[in-house]
Amino acid sequence: MNSRDQILAAVKANQPELTLLPQLDSFFQGQETALIEKFTQVLTGIGGKVTVVADTTEIISLLKANYSLDQIRVISPLSTMQEIAINAIDNRHPHELQNVELAILPAHFAVAENGACWLSEAMLLDRVLPFITQHLILIVNKIDILPTMHHAYEKIGNEHYGYGTFIAGPSKTADIEQSLVLGAHGARSLWVFLI
Amino acid sequence: MKILDHAERADIFNEDEKRVDWHDETLWWIRQKRDKSAHQIPEWENLRNAASAIKSNTLSNLHDYLLEFEKNALKNGIIIHWAVDAKEHNEIVHRLLKEKGINKMVKSKSMLTEECHLNEYLEQNGIEVIDSDLGERIVQLAKEPPSHIVLPCIHKKKEEIGELFHEHLGTPKGNADPQTLTEAARVHLRDTFLTRRAALTGVNFAVAETGEIVICTNEGNADMGAHLADIHIACMGIEKIIPKREHLSVFLRLLARSATGQPITTYSSHFAKPRDGKELHIILVDNGRTRQLGREEFRNSLKCIRCGACMNTCPVYRRSGGHSYHNAISGPIGAILAPNLDMKQYADLPFASTLCGSCSNVCPVKIDIHDQLYKWRQVLVKEGYATTAKEIAMKTMATTLSSPTLYKIAGKAARTTLKYAPLIINNKFNAWYLQREMPKVPKSSFGEWYKINRKNNE
Amino acid sequence: MKVALFIPCYVDQFYPQVAIATLELLENLGIDVTYPSSQTCCGQPMANSGFEHLTGGCNSLFVKNFSGFDYIVAPSGSCVLHIREHLHDENEPELAKHIAATTYELTSFLTDILKVDVLKSSFPHKVGMHQSCHGQRGLKLSQMTELNAPDFSKPGQLLNLVKDIELVELDRKDECCGFGGTFCVAEETVSVKMGKDRVKDHAKHHVEYITGVDLSCLMHMEGILNRQQSPIKIIHIAEILNGVKA
Ligand code: SF4
């Protein structure tokens, strides 16, 4: 018997009698209040920054005010960001993204309870982009803030992505004596714009 | 060479009491953050119930879920391997690397590879492994195993880390600033990520319904490694399966809050397909898990999602340090997992607890950890792993306590000589007295007093 | 109501005053209390060391001693927990089950069965309450800090009926003291360190007394306090509730 069959046979022989899965319905109840405030409070608490803007023009001017955009490499798949970012990259060579300073990416939605934003492969340009960039900008529609992770997975449903990720704040570590340091291996900062 | 047991290792850890205090306070602080976070979620206890029930269902239907997972993962272009034990797991990893002519690999946190001693194995076979989780990198440089599953170098002071980094990464001597040290590691490991063609990661959850795996980190190291490599090898115990994608909501709400008090880890990445032109391999490992599945009393230990909360709350762990458990997984959960791997070698661990029960209360999947510790004690004694002296002491005690007359004589002797307390084992008779006074001796026992003062009841 | 008094072995031998306080407290509440004189021990020290299979003799003796009562009451959370969870008797399975279910730790017997809401005692001292794990987490005598659930405390509720007592709030409300049965000697170093840390928390809040429902924990902390020549004393909750002349 090969290892696969051996393991499966042992599992079958040793697993207990079937028990039922729990209902998750109750977790959807009573959660929908002040989502923008909640999201902002939580994400700020974990080191992210949140700004509510009227439109993409406002985002561009805020970014211009905060970064020397003409001196750094800025990448974004969004056509609205064309003025300040390039959207063409060579997917065969993700390593070449190592000098990206700013990545501006759209998130499908955000989650109020934990400050997370959901991104999936189709909108990333490259899987490594949100990690390898020094600073990450995410853009989410205000109306796409969901209360909890239950709502989040309800929304994701059975979408067929190759890769997707929740990002909640900048990369961080507290491995040295529990002192929080932002910018471990991924982006050093995260700025979320709510439109 | 004699393997030191938990108590002996704890003795060594306690030689520096200030350090024990620091270790205890640090972990207690994390426990408090966990409490604060958990107490902000009114439905917290229901979430724990749901998580536990999902895991019960998983274990009860694991065979079919594994098949479902395999089918869906294959459909997605993932390559699946099965390993019955640590040895086979290590060999698979080695073979995959060899086939690609790779001799350097970057690895993010995986307790399973610690359990399998993969690093040692690969190094013996001429493959360099660099751990990319900052804490793991630190213990790797120090040539030590991790002392905690979530906080691998929680036992290390920043000055010691500064020294290590000075030696290995060339940071200025005497600099122990976490910010500076982390930055140095970032630069050093970025270079590693960019130059490794193979990345190995652990797996937090594997979804049967979709064939995807989810990996959670705060640093982003798993993603950095996996996305930049030609081949991504993800290693998981077979118990990491969950039935449906929607169940991730329950586990992701619980995991980070239980671990560190964060609302969620910075990154919760879902890998469903390899990236274009690259390979994604998943190794499904048994290594004793099917045996544990068959042990009714200990089966629930397979529900563990490796959050580390039981360690942070454990008053013994906080004061004995992770290395005192001499096992890849330390703390209360380690103490119920390890004897399944080797009863003889880990017979001491279930006794390294006061059975206070705090672990079971923080556990997000409601494993009855302290009850299992109690049950392991019974099994280990029956299987003959209790030391002889202890055994004799216990038998004497059993005879005495089941005979009222013997008990009265023994008690009297105790009160006059103080050489017997029902709580004290023979061979370490004086251990009570080393740092504690004995209770003061009353003139008579309650039994004797009662006889005189409540005559009519006799 | 017929109540049997179950006095754990070490209480019988080393702390008779606590057994007396328990007896008097119940008698003063009008209960008909008997102390079956051939009792020894619940078997917990053995069972917790992995020798539950040797406790058969203890169990049968326990069943023999404690049948025929409405309730069995003990001033110890730990021993009661052991009886509740592990008492069995092959010859008398039903009886053993009944006895296990009607065995109560003193404070919960007072709050849940007798529903005591007045006490005559007074204790004008600063007191720290030690939450013994077996009583708290095992018998659920009070809420546990790990859980997200409403606060309550059966011993606390009773102490609040005592006049002039000042209860302090500890930094770590329900951390284990490190006694742990045979753990206290098998893991002497960690056990003592845990005890020292617990005692320190009480000392930091300037208590005069440490009280609790379990003498085993208190005995352990007393050993440490006395070695440190600390002025802090231990006192079992039965003594405070009964109105000890401190
Ligand atoms: S046993 Fe429970 S608390 Fe401990 S690491 Fe596993 S999931 Fe977390």
PDB file of C-alpha atoms in Angstrom, chain C residues 49-233:
ATOM      1  CA  SER C  49      -0.422  11.363  39.826  1.00  0.00           C
ATOM      2  CA  GLY C  50      -1.717   8.891  37.304  1.00  0.00           C
ATOM      3  CA  PHE C  51      -2.730   6.192  39.776  1.00  0.00           C
ATOM      4  CA  GLU C  52      -6.487   6.468  39.488  1.00  0.00           C
ATOM      5  CA  HIS C  53      -6.585   2.705  39.062  1.00  0.00           C
ATOM      6  CA  LEU C  54      -5.402   2.329  42.648  1.00  0.00           C
ATOM      7  CA  THR C  55      -8.214   4.429  44.084  1.00  0.00           C
ATOM      8  CA  GLY C  56     -10.786   1.638  44.101  1.00  0.00           C
ATOM      9  CA  GLY C  57     -10.345   1.036  47.830  1.00  0.00           C
ATOM     10  CA  CYS C  58     -10.691   4.726  48.598  1.00  0.00           C
ATOM     11  CA  ASN C  59     -13.780   4.968  46.452  1.00  0.00           C
ATOM     12  CA  SER C  60     -15.583   2.040  48.074  1.00  0.00           C
ATOM     13  CA  LEU C  61     -14.744   3.378  51.491  1.00  0.00           C
ATOM     14  CA  PHE C  62     -16.033   6.797  50.480  1.00  0.00           C
ATOM     15  CA  VAL C  63     -19.286   5.324  49.226  1.00  0.00           C
ATOM     16  CA  LYS C  64     -19.671   3.272  52.395  1.00  0.00           C
ATOM     17  CA  ASN C  65     -19.040   6.244  54.640  1.00  0.00           C
ATOM     18  CA  PHE C  66     -21.205   8.719  52.865  1.00  0.00           C
ATOM     19  CA  SER C  67     -24.350   6.885  51.921  1.00  0.00           C
ATOM     20  CA  GLY C  68     -27.626   7.759  53.601  1.00  0.00           C
ATOM     21  CA  PHE C  69     -27.228  11.543  53.640  1.00  0.00           C
ATOM     22  CA  ASP C  70     -28.997  14.313  51.762  1.00  0.00           C
ATOM     23  CA  TYR C  71     -25.748  16.089  51.112  1.00  0.00           C
ATOM     24  CA  ILE C  72     -22.072  15.669  51.724  1.00  0.00           C
ATOM     25  CA  VAL C  73     -20.225  18.911  52.389  1.00  0.00           C
ATOM     26  CA  ALA C  74     -16.494  19.555  52.435  1.00  0.00           C
ATOM     27  CA  PRO C  75     -14.414  22.673  53.007  1.00  0.00           C
ATOM     28  CA  SER C  76     -12.378  21.939  49.885  1.00  0.00           C
ATOM     29  CA  GLY C  77     -13.032  22.630  46.224  1.00  0.00           C
ATOM     30  CA  SER C  78     -10.334  20.313  45.072  1.00  0.00           C
ATOM     31  CA  CYS C  79     -11.491  17.157  46.860  1.00  0.00           C
ATOM     32  CA  VAL C  80     -15.097  17.800  45.924  1.00  0.00           C
ATOM     33  CA  LEU C  81     -14.147  18.223  42.300  1.00  0.00           C
ATOM     34  CA  HIS C  82     -12.363  14.917  42.405  1.00  0.00           C
ATOM     35  CA  ILE C  83     -15.388  13.168  43.918  1.00  0.00           C
ATOM     36  CA  ARG C  84     -17.744  14.805  41.440  1.00  0.00           C
ATOM     37  CA  GLU C  85     -15.664  13.792  38.461  1.00  0.00           C
ATOM     38  CA  HIS C  86     -14.147  10.499  39.450  1.00  0.00           C
ATOM     39  CA  LEU C  87     -16.063   8.721  42.207  1.00  0.00           C
ATOM     40  CA  HIS C  88     -17.242   5.366  41.016  1.00  0.00           C
ATOM     41  CA  ASP C  89     -17.842   1.985  42.604  1.00  0.00           C
ATOM     42  CA  GLU C  90     -18.220  -1.161  40.609  1.00  0.00           C
ATOM     43  CA  ASN C  91     -20.478  -2.763  43.201  1.00  0.00           C
ATOM     44  CA  GLU C  92     -22.604   0.283  43.834  1.00  0.00           C
ATOM     45  CA  PRO C  93     -22.514   2.294  40.605  1.00  0.00           C
ATOM     46  CA  GLU C  94     -25.826   4.125  41.126  1.00  0.00           C
ATOM     47  CA  LEU C  95     -25.115   4.928  44.722  1.00  0.00           C
ATOM     48  CA  ALA C  96     -21.683   6.242  43.835  1.00  0.00           C
ATOM     49  CA  LYS C  97     -23.207   8.442  41.180  1.00  0.00           C
ATOM     50  CA  HIS C  98     -25.752   9.795  43.620  1.00  0.00           C
ATOM     51  CA  ILE C  99     -23.095  10.506  46.214  1.00  0.00           C
ATOM     52  CA  ALA C 100     -20.898  12.249  43.669  1.00  0.00           C
ATOM     53  CA  ALA C 101     -23.774  14.466  42.619  1.00  0.00           C
ATOM     54  CA  THR C 102     -24.733  15.425  46.165  1.00  0.00           C
ATOM     55  CA  THR C 103     -21.235  16.236  47.345  1.00  0.00           C
ATOM     56  CA  TYR C 104     -20.794  19.981  47.730  1.00  0.00           C
ATOM     57  CA  GLU C 105     -17.989  22.345  48.372  1.00  0.00           C
ATOM     58  CA  LEU C 106     -18.883  24.425  51.419  1.00  0.00           C
ATOM     59  CA  THR C 107     -19.445  27.850  49.846  1.00  0.00           C
ATOM     60  CA  SER C 108     -21.562  26.621  46.972  1.00  0.00           C
ATOM     61  CA  PHE C 109     -23.581  24.557  49.441  1.00  0.00           C
ATOM     62  CA  LEU C 110     -24.230  27.740  51.394  1.00  0.00           C
ATOM     63  CA  THR C 111     -25.164  29.819  48.341  1.00  0.00           C
ATOM     64  CA  ASP C 112     -26.917  27.252  46.165  1.00  0.00           C
ATOM     65  CA  ILE C 113     -28.604  24.882  48.595  1.00  0.00           C
ATOM     66  CA  LEU C 114     -29.020  26.815  51.811  1.00  0.00           C
ATOM     67  CA  LYS C 115     -29.275  30.163  49.983  1.00  0.00           C
ATOM     68  CA  VAL C 116     -27.617  31.943  52.852  1.00  0.00           C
ATOM     69  CA  ASP C 117     -28.062  35.700  52.702  1.00  0.00           C
ATOM     70  CA  VAL C 118     -27.179  36.823  56.205  1.00  0.00           C
ATOM     71  CA  LEU C 119     -24.215  35.977  58.356  1.00  0.00           C
ATOM     72  CA  LYS C 120     -23.473  37.126  61.875  1.00  0.00           C
ATOM     73  CA  SER C 121     -19.742  37.177  61.588  1.00  0.00           C
ATOM     74  CA  SER C 122     -17.463  40.133  61.391  1.00  0.00           C
ATOM     75  CA  PHE C 123     -13.878  40.231  60.217  1.00  0.00           C
ATOM     76  CA  PRO C 124     -12.345  43.702  60.352  1.00  0.00           C
ATOM     77  CA  HIS C 125      -9.306  42.960  58.200  1.00  0.00           C
ATOM     78  CA  LYS C 126      -7.907  43.449  54.774  1.00  0.00           C
ATOM     79  CA  VAL C 127      -8.289  40.160  52.951  1.00  0.00           C
ATOM     80  CA  GLY C 128      -7.156  38.790  49.614  1.00  0.00           C
ATOM     81  CA  MET C 129      -9.197  36.003  48.070  1.00  0.00           C
ATOM     82  CA  HIS C 130      -7.266  33.195  46.474  1.00  0.00           C
ATOM     83  CA  GLN C 131      -9.279  31.565  43.714  1.00  0.00           C
ATOM     84  CA  SER C 132      -8.321  27.950  43.874  1.00  0.00           C
ATOM     85  CA  CYS C 133      -8.360  26.522  40.376  1.00  0.00           C
ATOM     86  CA  HIS C 134     -10.263  23.364  41.181  1.00  0.00           C
ATOM     87  CA  GLY C 135     -12.984  25.298  42.920  1.00  0.00           C
ATOM     88  CA  GLN C 136     -13.119  28.068  40.395  1.00  0.00           C
ATOM     89  CA  ARG C 137     -12.459  26.462  37.048  1.00  0.00           C
ATOM     90  CA  GLY C 138     -13.485  22.976  38.084  1.00  0.00           C
ATOM     91  CA  LEU C 139     -16.583  23.563  40.184  1.00  0.00           C
ATOM     92  CA  LYS C 140     -17.320  26.983  38.683  1.00  0.00           C
ATOM     93  CA  LEU C 141     -17.522  28.682  42.055  1.00  0.00           C
ATOM     94  CA  SER C 142     -16.741  31.972  40.386  1.00  0.00           C
ATOM     95  CA  GLN C 143     -16.341  33.379  36.916  1.00  0.00           C
ATOM     96  CA  MET C 144     -13.028  32.793  35.210  1.00  0.00           C
ATOM     97  CA  THR C 145     -11.114  35.689  33.688  1.00  0.00           C
ATOM     98  CA  GLU C 146     -10.469  33.766  30.489  1.00  0.00           C
ATOM     99  CA  LEU C 147     -14.128  33.615  29.546  1.00  0.00           C
ATOM    100  CA  ASN C 148     -16.275  36.307  28.052  1.00  0.00           C
ATOM    101  CA  ALA C 149     -19.145  35.736  30.456  1.00  0.00           C
ATOM    102  CA  PRO C 150     -20.910  37.555  33.312  1.00  0.00           C
ATOM    103  CA  ASP C 151     -19.037  37.974  36.567  1.00  0.00           C
ATOM    104  CA  PHE C 152     -20.051  36.141  39.734  1.00  0.00           C
ATOM    105  CA  SER C 153     -18.418  34.621  42.776  1.00  0.00           C
ATOM    106  CA  LYS C 154     -20.023  32.316  45.299  1.00  0.00           C
ATOM    107  CA  PRO C 155     -17.300  32.709  47.918  1.00  0.00           C
ATOM    108  CA  GLY C 156     -17.205  36.447  47.192  1.00  0.00           C
ATOM    109  CA  GLN C 157     -20.949  36.714  47.666  1.00  0.00           C
ATOM    110  CA  LEU C 158     -20.586  35.127  51.122  1.00  0.00           C
ATOM    111  CA  LEU C 159     -17.595  37.222  52.137  1.00  0.00           C
ATOM    112  CA  ASN C 160     -19.611  40.302  51.291  1.00  0.00           C
ATOM    113  CA  LEU C 161     -22.077  39.273  54.028  1.00  0.00           C
ATOM    114  CA  VAL C 162     -19.297  39.459  56.610  1.00  0.00           C
ATOM    115  CA  LYS C 163     -19.206  42.734  58.492  1.00  0.00           C
ATOM    116  CA  ASP C 164     -16.201  45.068  58.256  1.00  0.00           C
ATOM    117  CA  ILE C 165     -14.216  42.881  55.930  1.00  0.00           C
ATOM    118  CA  GLU C 166     -12.148  44.647  53.290  1.00  0.00           C
ATOM    119  CA  LEU C 167     -11.583  42.553  50.170  1.00  0.00           C
ATOM    120  CA  VAL C 168      -8.793  43.628  47.845  1.00  0.00           C
ATOM    121  CA  GLU C 169      -8.672  43.329  44.087  1.00  0.00           C
ATOM    122  CA  LEU C 170      -5.584  41.443  42.963  1.00  0.00           C
ATOM    123  CA  ASP C 171      -3.559  42.130  39.810  1.00  0.00           C
ATOM    124  CA  ARG C 172      -4.053  38.551  38.698  1.00  0.00           C
ATOM    125  CA  LYS C 173      -7.460  37.582  39.942  1.00  0.00           C
ATOM    126  CA  ASP C 174      -7.308  33.872  39.291  1.00  0.00           C
ATOM    127  CA  GLU C 175      -3.766  32.737  38.688  1.00  0.00           C
ATOM    128  CA  CYS C 176      -2.840  29.311  40.040  1.00  0.00           C
ATOM    129  CA  CYS C 177      -0.716  29.238  43.211  1.00  0.00           C
ATOM    130  CA  GLY C 178       1.348  26.291  42.039  1.00  0.00           C
ATOM    131  CA  PHE C 179       0.333  23.755  44.646  1.00  0.00           C
ATOM    132  CA  GLY C 180      -0.997  21.172  42.212  1.00  0.00           C
ATOM    133  CA  GLY C 181      -0.899  18.079  44.446  1.00  0.00           C
ATOM    134  CA  THR C 182       2.253  16.074  43.875  1.00  0.00           C
ATOM    135  CA  PHE C 183       3.329  18.867  41.522  1.00  0.00           C
ATOM    136  CA  CYS C 184       4.343  20.803  44.632  1.00  0.00           C
ATOM    137  CA  VAL C 185       7.234  18.434  45.195  1.00  0.00           C
ATOM    138  CA  ALA C 186       7.786  16.863  41.795  1.00  0.00           C
ATOM    139  CA  GLU C 187       8.180  20.330  40.269  1.00  0.00           C
ATOM    140  CA  GLU C 188       9.348  22.019  43.423  1.00  0.00           C
ATOM    141  CA  THR C 189      11.076  24.952  41.732  1.00  0.00           C
ATOM    142  CA  VAL C 190       8.178  26.043  39.559  1.00  0.00           C
ATOM    143  CA  SER C 191       5.665  25.307  42.287  1.00  0.00           C
ATOM    144  CA  VAL C 192       7.458  27.541  44.754  1.00  0.00           C
ATOM    145  CA  LYS C 193       7.999  30.260  42.177  1.00  0.00           C
ATOM    146  CA  MET C 194       4.293  30.278  41.402  1.00  0.00           C
ATOM    147  CA  GLY C 195       3.490  30.430  45.096  1.00  0.00           C
ATOM    148  CA  LYS C 196       5.923  33.276  45.687  1.00  0.00           C
ATOM    149  CA  ASP C 197       4.398  35.243  42.853  1.00  0.00           C
ATOM    150  CA  ARG C 198       0.885  34.722  44.157  1.00  0.00           C
ATOM    151  CA  VAL C 199       1.885  35.777  47.645  1.00  0.00           C
ATOM    152  CA  LYS C 200       3.611  38.847  46.209  1.00  0.00           C
ATOM    153  CA  ASP C 201       0.401  39.959  44.505  1.00  0.00           C
ATOM    154  CA  HIS C 202      -1.437  39.786  47.840  1.00  0.00           C
ATOM    155  CA  ALA C 203       1.397  41.549  49.656  1.00  0.00           C
ATOM    156  CA  LYS C 204       1.419  44.315  47.065  1.00  0.00           C
ATOM    157  CA  HIS C 205      -2.186  45.017  48.008  1.00  0.00           C
ATOM    158  CA  HIS C 206      -1.346  45.024  51.705  1.00  0.00           C
ATOM    159  CA  VAL C 207      -3.556  42.176  52.784  1.00  0.00           C
ATOM    160  CA  GLU C 208      -3.466  40.873  56.333  1.00  0.00           C
ATOM    161  CA  TYR C 209      -5.019  37.574  55.389  1.00  0.00           C
ATOM    162  CA  ILE C 210      -5.208  35.359  52.341  1.00  0.00           C
ATOM    163  CA  THR C 211      -8.362  33.302  52.276  1.00  0.00           C
ATOM    164  CA  GLY C 212      -9.801  30.719  49.941  1.00  0.00           C
ATOM    165  CA  VAL C 213     -11.910  27.605  49.672  1.00  0.00           C
ATOM    166  CA  ASP C 214      -8.998  25.188  49.427  1.00  0.00           C
ATOM    167  CA  LEU C 215      -6.570  24.570  52.227  1.00  0.00           C
ATOM    168  CA  SER C 216      -4.123  22.798  49.990  1.00  0.00           C
ATOM    169  CA  CYS C 217      -3.387  26.043  48.165  1.00  0.00           C
ATOM    170  CA  LEU C 218      -3.418  27.979  51.409  1.00  0.00           C
ATOM    171  CA  MET C 219      -1.063  25.499  53.073  1.00  0.00           C
ATOM    172  CA  HIS C 220       1.365  25.909  50.189  1.00  0.00           C
ATOM    173  CA  MET C 221       1.234  29.691  50.387  1.00  0.00           C
ATOM    174  CA  GLU C 222       1.456  29.571  54.170  1.00  0.00           C
ATOM    175  CA  GLY C 223       4.642  27.527  53.855  1.00  0.00           C
ATOM    176  CA  ILE C 224       6.114  30.228  51.657  1.00  0.00           C
ATOM    177  CA  LEU C 225       4.862  33.120  53.790  1.00  0.00           C
ATOM    178  CA  ASN C 226       6.285  31.574  56.934  1.00  0.00           C
ATOM    179  CA  ARG C 227       9.598  30.890  55.297  1.00  0.00           C
ATOM    180  CA  GLN C 228       9.687  34.548  54.246  1.00  0.00           C
ATOM    181  CA  GLN C 229       8.682  35.486  57.778  1.00  0.00           C
ATOM    182  CA  SER C 230       5.847  37.470  56.308  1.00  0.00           C
ATOM    183  CA  PRO C 231       3.194  38.867  58.671  1.00  0.00           C
ATOM    184  CA  ILE C 232       0.482  37.795  56.221  1.00  0.00           C
ATOM    185  CA  LYS C 233      -1.599  34.900  57.511  1.00  0.00           C
TER     186      LYS C 233
END
